């Protein structure tokens, strides 16, 4: 019997038991769909994180107080960076273009009975250029605002809509910590960064933040949450990191472990990428268990099929079918089940990835390698788990098989 006849007979047999065939394929379908969806969503999350870090500004470095170990040992963020450190970096490091110190705290902002708890950022006029922000209306903080400790505020796009609805915020007065602040500008939409909506923040002069909102917290000057630094170009990033490290160690009189951490965009992206890859691999491995379960399901059903079709196998052998013919028929049935389940699972997985891309900000996409791998594995599973039932059917004695009831 040729291969075409074997395929035709296998399809006819599977059609005759559609419900059983469908349930047999279910494990393969779920496994394929899960693997493709997990890999696609994982890669989408990685691209989304990369886009988020790129939106922080080109050639940006972040200096945070304390080492990661020191920050993990206490709930209180170490206060080892001050405004004078930022000014020293701006004036003494040749590879640095601009510096934007930031002091942040959560506070309630109120306007005519409407209020919300938002992130208040105390900063300097260099903030928009370092962090690639744009002012949509009005103006940003000036040097004079910083020097005179003025009570002026720039609202994020979403915060302005929430407080003022259809009014023009510029020139209006809002209250922060029971103090009146004049709105001098509204930022253009920036979007969320790692789950934090940057459009719901408010920006005030860093000196006003220190003297009126949080108070003096360091004997060495205005303490900072972190410092954003813009290098002159991409080639200067490593040199800027080295020079800033040396300067701060000298200023802080450090002889052992640094009391600050410098993080570049590239390093942050590398960390995010490693975490994303590890999670994607773990989830794909978990999803692959479904493929194994599906393969075992195929083997079990095929073994049941051999028992049910004992007389058919005996009859075929009695009229001349060889062991090879019987083996080929059952192997083809197993491979059809796994291949068809793989194709359906691929369709479901691709649909899931497209749905995630439509409903979330993740740039999820279908990875061709994941599709090829999932379909290839599912086909191999059918071949592997179909061997035992096929061999059992091929080895049946025709006389014994014909006598069975």
Coordinates of C-alpha atoms in Angstrom, one line a residue:
X1 CA 0.0 0.0 0.0
X2 CA 1.4 3.4 -1.0
X3 CA 1.8 6.4 1.2
X4 CA -1.2 8.2 -0.4
X5 CA -3.5 5.4 0.5
X6 CA -2.2 5.3 4.0
X7 CA -2.8 9.1 4.4
X8 CA -6.3 8.7 3.0
X9 CA -7.2 5.9 5.3
X10 CA -5.7 7.8 8.3
X11 CA -7.8 10.8 7.6
X12 CA -11.0 8.7 7.1
X13 CA -10.3 7.0 10.5
X14 CA -9.8 10.3 12.3
X15 CA -13.0 11.8 10.7
X16 CA -15.0 8.8 11.9
X17 CA -14.0 9.8 15.5
X18 CA -14.0 13.6 15.3
X19 CA -14.7 14.3 19.0
X20 CA -12.0 11.9 20.2
X21 CA -9.6 13.4 17.6
X22 CA -10.4 16.9 18.7
X23 CA -9.8 16.1 22.4
X24 CA -6.6 14.4 21.5
X25 CA -5.3 17.5 19.7
X26 CA -6.3 19.8 22.5
X27 CA -3.0 19.5 24.4
X28 CA -1.0 20.2 21.3
X29 CA -3.2 23.2 20.5
X30 CA -2.9 24.7 23.9
X31 CA 0.9 24.1 24.0
X32 CA 1.5 25.6 20.6
X33 CA -0.7 28.6 21.3
X34 CA 0.9 29.2 24.7
X35 CA 4.5 29.0 23.5
X36 CA 3.9 31.4 20.5
X37 CA 1.9 33.8 22.7
X38 CA 4.4 33.8 25.5
X39 CA 7.4 34.4 23.2
X40 CA 5.5 37.1 21.3
X41 CA 4.3 39.0 24.4
X42 CA 7.8 38.6 26.0
X43 CA 9.5 40.2 23.0
X44 CA 6.8 42.9 22.9
X45 CA 7.5 43.7 26.5
X46 CA 11.2 44.0 25.8
X47 CA 10.6 46.4 22.9
X48 CA 8.2 48.4 25.0
X49 CA 10.8 48.7 27.8
X50 CA 13.4 49.7 25.3
X51 CA 11.1 52.4 23.9
X52 CA 10.4 53.6 27.4
X53 CA 14.1 54.0 28.2
X54 CA 14.8 55.7 24.9
X55 CA 12.1 58.3 25.7
X56 CA 14.1 59.4 28.8
X57 CA 16.4 61.2 26.5
X58 CA 19.4 60.5 24.3
X59 CA 22.8 59.7 25.9
X60 CA 21.3 60.0 29.4
X61 CA 22.9 58.8 32.6
X62 CA 21.2 58.6 36.0
X63 CA 23.0 59.1 39.3
X64 CA 21.2 57.8 42.3
X65 CA 22.2 58.0 46.0
X66 CA 23.5 54.9 47.7
X67 CA 24.5 51.5 46.2
X68 CA 21.9 48.9 45.3
X69 CA 23.0 46.9 48.4
X70 CA 22.6 50.0 50.7
X71 CA 19.2 50.8 49.1
X72 CA 18.0 47.2 49.7
X73 CA 19.1 47.2 53.4
X74 CA 16.8 50.1 54.4
X75 CA 13.4 51.6 53.6
X76 CA 14.9 55.1 53.7
X77 CA 16.6 56.2 50.5
X78 CA 20.2 57.2 51.3
X79 CA 20.7 61.0 51.1
X80 CA 24.2 61.1 49.7
X81 CA 23.7 63.4 46.7
X82 CA 23.2 67.2 47.0
X83 CA 22.5 70.0 44.6
X84 CA 26.2 71.1 44.7
X85 CA 27.2 67.7 43.4
X86 CA 25.0 68.3 40.3
X87 CA 26.5 71.8 39.8
X88 CA 30.0 70.4 40.1
X89 CA 29.3 67.8 37.5
X90 CA 27.9 70.4 35.1
X91 CA 31.0 72.7 35.5
X92 CA 33.8 70.2 36.0
X93 CA 33.1 67.2 33.7
X94 CA 34.0 68.0 30.1
X95 CA 32.1 65.1 28.5
X96 CA 28.8 66.3 30.1
X97 CA 26.4 68.5 28.1
X98 CA 23.7 69.3 30.7
X99 CA 22.7 68.2 34.2
X100 CA 19.2 68.1 35.7
X101 CA 19.0 67.5 39.5
X102 CA 15.7 66.2 40.8
X103 CA 14.1 66.1 44.2
X104 CA 10.8 64.2 44.1
X105 CA 7.9 63.7 46.6
X106 CA 4.2 62.8 46.5
X107 CA 1.9 65.7 47.4
X108 CA -1.7 66.7 47.0
X109 CA -2.5 69.3 44.4
X110 CA -5.8 71.2 44.7
X111 CA -7.7 73.6 42.4
X112 CA -11.3 74.7 43.3
X113 CA -12.3 71.6 45.1
X114 CA -10.7 69.2 42.6
X115 CA -7.6 67.5 44.1
X116 CA -5.3 64.6 43.4
X117 CA -2.2 63.1 44.9
X118 CA 0.7 63.3 42.4
X119 CA 4.5 63.3 42.0
X120 CA 6.0 66.8 42.6
X121 CA 9.4 67.2 40.9
X122 CA 11.7 69.9 42.1
X123 CA 14.2 70.6 39.3
X124 CA 16.1 73.2 37.3
X125 CA 15.6 74.8 33.8
X126 CA 17.8 72.1 32.1
X127 CA 15.2 69.3 32.9
X128 CA 13.3 69.4 29.5
X129 CA 16.4 69.2 27.4
X130 CA 18.1 66.5 29.4
X131 CA 14.9 64.3 29.7
X132 CA 13.5 65.2 26.2
X133 CA 10.4 66.9 27.6
X134 CA 8.5 69.6 25.7
X135 CA 6.4 72.5 27.1
X136 CA 3.1 72.7 25.2
X137 CA 1.8 75.9 26.8
X138 CA 3.4 78.7 28.7
X139 CA 7.1 78.3 29.9
X140 CA 9.3 76.1 32.0
X141 CA 11.2 77.0 35.2
X142 CA 13.8 79.8 34.7
X143 CA 17.1 80.4 36.5
X144 CA 15.4 83.4 38.2
X145 CA 12.6 81.2 39.5
X146 CA 15.3 78.9 41.1
X147 CA 17.3 81.8 42.6
X148 CA 14.2 83.5 44.1
X149 CA 12.6 80.3 45.3
X150 CA 9.4 81.3 43.4
X151 CA 6.2 79.4 43.9
X152 CA 5.6 78.5 40.3
X153 CA 4.5 75.2 38.9
X154 CA 4.3 73.5 35.5
X155 CA 1.6 70.8 35.2
X156 CA 1.8 67.5 33.3
X157 CA -0.7 67.1 30.4
X158 CA -3.0 64.7 32.2
X159 CA -2.8 66.6 35.5
X160 CA -3.8 69.8 33.8
X161 CA -6.8 68.1 32.2
X162 CA -7.8 66.5 35.5
X163 CA -7.7 69.8 37.5
X164 CA -8.8 72.3 34.9
X165 CA -10.9 70.2 32.5
X166 CA -11.7 72.8 29.8
X167 CA -10.0 75.8 31.4
X168 CA -6.6 77.3 30.4
X169 CA -4.4 76.5 33.4
X170 CA -1.7 79.1 32.7
X171 CA -2.0 82.0 35.0
X172 CA -4.2 80.2 37.5
X173 CA -3.4 79.3 41.1
X174 CA -3.2 75.8 42.5
X175 CA -2.4 74.7 46.1
X176 CA 0.4 72.3 47.0
X177 CA 0.8 71.5 50.7
X178 CA -1.5 74.4 51.5
X179 CA 0.7 76.8 49.6
X180 CA -0.4 78.8 46.6
X181 CA 1.5 78.2 43.3
X182 CA 1.1 80.0 40.0
X183 CA 0.7 77.7 36.9
X184 CA 3.2 79.0 34.4
X185 CA 3.1 76.2 31.9
X186 CA 1.7 72.8 30.8
X187 CA 4.0 70.0 29.5
X188 CA 3.3 68.2 26.3
X189 CA 2.2 64.5 26.6
X190 CA 5.1 62.2 27.4
X191 CA 3.4 59.0 28.4
X192 CA 4.1 56.4 31.1
X193 CA 7.5 55.1 32.1
X194 CA 7.6 51.6 33.6
X195 CA 4.0 52.0 34.9
X196 CA 4.4 55.6 36.1
X197 CA 2.4 58.2 34.3
X198 CA 4.8 61.1 33.7
X199 CA 1.9 63.3 32.5
X200 CA 0.4 63.4 36.0
X201 CA 3.5 65.0 37.6
X202 CA 4.0 68.7 38.5
X203 CA 7.3 70.5 38.2
X204 CA 8.5 73.3 40.6
X205 CA 11.9 75.0 41.2
X206 CA 14.2 72.7 43.2
X207 CA 14.9 75.5 45.7
X208 CA 11.2 76.0 46.3
X209 CA 10.8 72.2 46.8
X210 CA 13.6 72.2 49.4
X211 CA 12.5 75.3 51.3
X212 CA 8.7 75.1 51.1
X213 CA 7.7 71.5 50.5
X214 CA 10.2 69.0 52.0
X215 CA 12.5 71.2 54.1
X216 CA 16.3 70.9 54.4
X217 CA 17.2 67.3 54.9
X218 CA 21.0 67.3 54.5
X219 CA 23.6 69.4 56.3
X220 CA 25.5 69.7 53.0
X221 CA 22.8 71.4 51.0
X222 CA 19.7 70.4 49.1
X223 CA 19.5 66.6 49.0
X224 CA 18.5 65.0 45.7
X225 CA 16.4 62.0 44.7
X226 CA 18.7 61.5 41.7
X227 CA 20.6 63.4 39.0
X228 CA 19.9 63.1 35.3
X229 CA 23.0 63.8 33.1
X230 CA 23.1 64.2 29.3
X231 CA 26.5 63.2 27.8
X232 CA 27.8 65.2 24.8
X233 CA 27.3 62.2 22.4
X234 CA 27.0 58.5 22.5
X235 CA 30.7 58.0 22.3
X236 CA 31.1 60.1 25.5
X237 CA 28.9 58.1 27.7
X238 CA 31.5 55.7 29.1
X239 CA 34.0 58.6 29.6
X240 CA 31.3 60.7 31.3
X241 CA 30.5 57.8 33.7
X242 CA 34.2 57.4 34.6
X243 CA 34.8 61.2 35.1
X244 CA 31.6 61.6 37.2
X245 CA 32.6 58.7 39.4
X246 CA 36.0 60.2 40.0
X247 CA 34.6 63.6 40.8
X248 CA 31.9 62.3 43.2
X249 CA 34.4 60.1 45.0
X250 CA 36.7 63.1 45.4
X251 CA 33.9 65.3 46.6
X252 CA 32.5 62.7 49.1
X253 CA 36.0 61.8 50.2
X254 CA 35.3 58.1 49.4
X255 CA 38.1 55.5 49.9
X256 CA 36.2 52.3 49.8
X257 CA 32.6 51.6 48.4
X258 CA 30.9 54.4 46.5
X259 CA 27.9 56.0 48.1
X260 CA 26.2 56.5 44.8
X261 CA 25.3 54.5 41.7
X262 CA 25.6 55.6 38.0
X263 CA 23.3 53.9 35.6
X264 CA 23.4 54.4 31.8
X265 CA 20.5 53.7 29.4
X266 CA 22.5 50.9 27.8
X267 CA 23.0 49.1 31.2
X268 CA 19.4 49.6 32.2
X269 CA 18.2 48.2 28.9
X270 CA 20.6 45.2 29.3
X271 CA 19.2 44.5 32.7
X272 CA 15.6 44.8 31.4
X273 CA 16.4 42.6 28.4
X274 CA 18.0 39.9 30.6
X275 CA 15.0 39.8 32.9
X276 CA 12.6 39.8 30.0
X277 CA 14.5 37.0 28.2
X278 CA 14.6 34.9 31.4
X279 CA 10.9 35.4 32.1
X280 CA 10.0 34.6 28.4
X281 CA 12.1 31.5 28.5
X282 CA 10.6 30.4 31.8
X283 CA 7.0 30.9 30.6
X284 CA 7.7 29.2 27.2
X285 CA 9.2 26.3 29.1
X286 CA 6.1 26.0 31.3
X287 CA 3.9 26.3 28.2
X288 CA 5.9 23.6 26.5
X289 CA 4.7 21.1 29.2
X290 CA 1.4 21.3 27.5
X291 CA 3.0 19.9 24.3
X292 CA 4.4 17.0 26.3
X293 CA 1.0 16.4 27.8
X294 CA -0.5 16.6 24.4
X295 CA 2.0 14.0 23.1
X296 CA 1.1 11.6 25.9
X297 CA -2.6 12.1 25.1
X298 CA -1.9 11.2 21.5
X299 CA -0.1 8.0 22.6
X300 CA -2.9 7.0 25.0
X301 CA -5.6 7.5 22.4
X302 CA -3.6 5.7 19.7
X303 CA -3.1 2.7 22.1
X304 CA -6.9 2.6 22.7
X305 CA -7.4 2.8 18.9
X306 CA -5.1 -0.2 18.4
X307 CA -7.2 -2.2 20.9
X308 CA -10.5 -1.2 19.3
X309 CA -9.2 -2.0 15.8
X310 CA -7.6 -5.3 16.5
X311 CA -9.9 -7.2 14.1
X312 CA -9.3 -4.6 11.4
X313 CA -5.5 -5.0 11.8
X314 CA -5.9 -8.8 11.6
X315 CA -8.0 -8.6 8.5
X316 CA -5.6 -6.3 6.8
X317 CA -2.7 -8.5 7.6
X318 CA -4.6 -11.6 6.4
X319 CA -5.1 -10.1 2.9
X320 CA -1.4 -9.1 2.6
X321 CA -0.7 -6.0 4.6
X322 CA 2.9 -6.0 5.9
X323 CA 4.1 -4.8 9.3
X324 CA 5.5 -1.8 7.6
X325 CA 2.0 -0.9 6.2
X326 CA 0.3 -1.1 9.6
X327 CA 3.2 0.8 11.2
X328 CA 2.9 3.6 8.6
X329 CA -0.9 3.9 9.0
X330 CA -0.8 4.4 12.7
X331 CA 2.3 6.7 12.5
X332 CA 0.6 8.8 9.9
X333 CA -2.5 9.1 12.1
X334 CA -0.4 10.3 15.1
X335 CA 1.4 12.8 12.9
X336 CA -1.8 14.2 11.4
X337 CA -3.2 14.7 14.9
X338 CA -0.1 16.5 16.1
X339 CA 0.5 18.6 12.9
X340 CA -3.1 19.7 12.7
X341 CA -3.1 20.5 16.4
X342 CA 0.1 22.5 15.8
X343 CA -1.4 24.5 13.0
X344 CA -4.6 25.3 14.9
X345 CA -2.5 26.1 18.0
X346 CA -0.3 28.4 15.9
X347 CA -3.4 30.3 14.6
X348 CA -4.7 30.7 18.2
X349 CA -1.3 31.9 19.4
X350 CA -0.9 34.4 16.6
X351 CA -4.5 35.6 17.3
X352 CA -3.6 36.0 21.0
X353 CA -0.5 38.1 20.2
X354 CA -2.4 40.3 17.8
X355 CA -5.1 40.8 20.5
X356 CA -2.5 41.8 23.1
X357 CA -0.9 44.3 20.7
X358 CA -4.3 45.9 20.1
X359 CA -5.5 46.1 23.7
X360 CA -2.2 47.0 25.5
X361 CA 0.8 49.3 24.9
X362 CA 3.1 46.3 24.4
X363 CA 4.5 46.1 20.8
X364 CA 3.8 42.3 20.7
X365 CA 4.7 40.6 17.5
X366 CA 4.8 37.0 16.1
X367 CA 8.3 35.6 16.2
X368 CA 8.8 33.4 13.1
X369 CA 11.4 31.3 15.1
X370 CA 8.8 30.6 17.8
X371 CA 6.2 29.5 15.2
X372 CA 8.7 27.2 13.4
X373 CA 9.9 25.8 16.7
X374 CA 6.4 25.1 18.1
X375 CA 5.1 23.5 14.9
X376 CA 8.3 21.5 14.5
X377 CA 8.2 20.3 18.1
X378 CA 4.5 19.4 17.8
X379 CA 5.2 17.4 14.7
X380 CA 8.1 15.6 16.3
X381 CA 6.0 14.8 19.4
X382 CA 3.4 13.1 17.1
X383 CA 6.2 11.1 15.5
X384 CA 7.8 10.2 18.9
X385 CA 4.7 9.3 20.8
X386 CA 3.1 7.5 17.9
X387 CA 5.9 5.0 17.6
X388 CA 4.8 2.8 20.6
X389 CA 1.1 2.3 19.5
X390 CA 2.2 1.9 15.8
X391 CA 4.7 -0.8 16.7
X392 CA 2.2 -2.6 18.9
X393 CA -0.3 -2.6 16.0
X394 CA 2.3 -3.8 13.5
X395 CA 3.4 -6.7 15.7
X396 CA -0.1 -8.2 16.2
X397 CA -0.5 -11.8 15.1
X398 CA -3.1 -11.8 12.3
X399 CA -4.7 -15.1 13.5
X400 CA -4.9 -13.9 17.1
X401 CA -6.2 -10.5 16.0
X402 CA -9.0 -12.1 13.8
X403 CA -10.1 -14.3 16.7
X404 CA -10.4 -11.4 19.2
X405 CA -13.8 -10.0 19.9

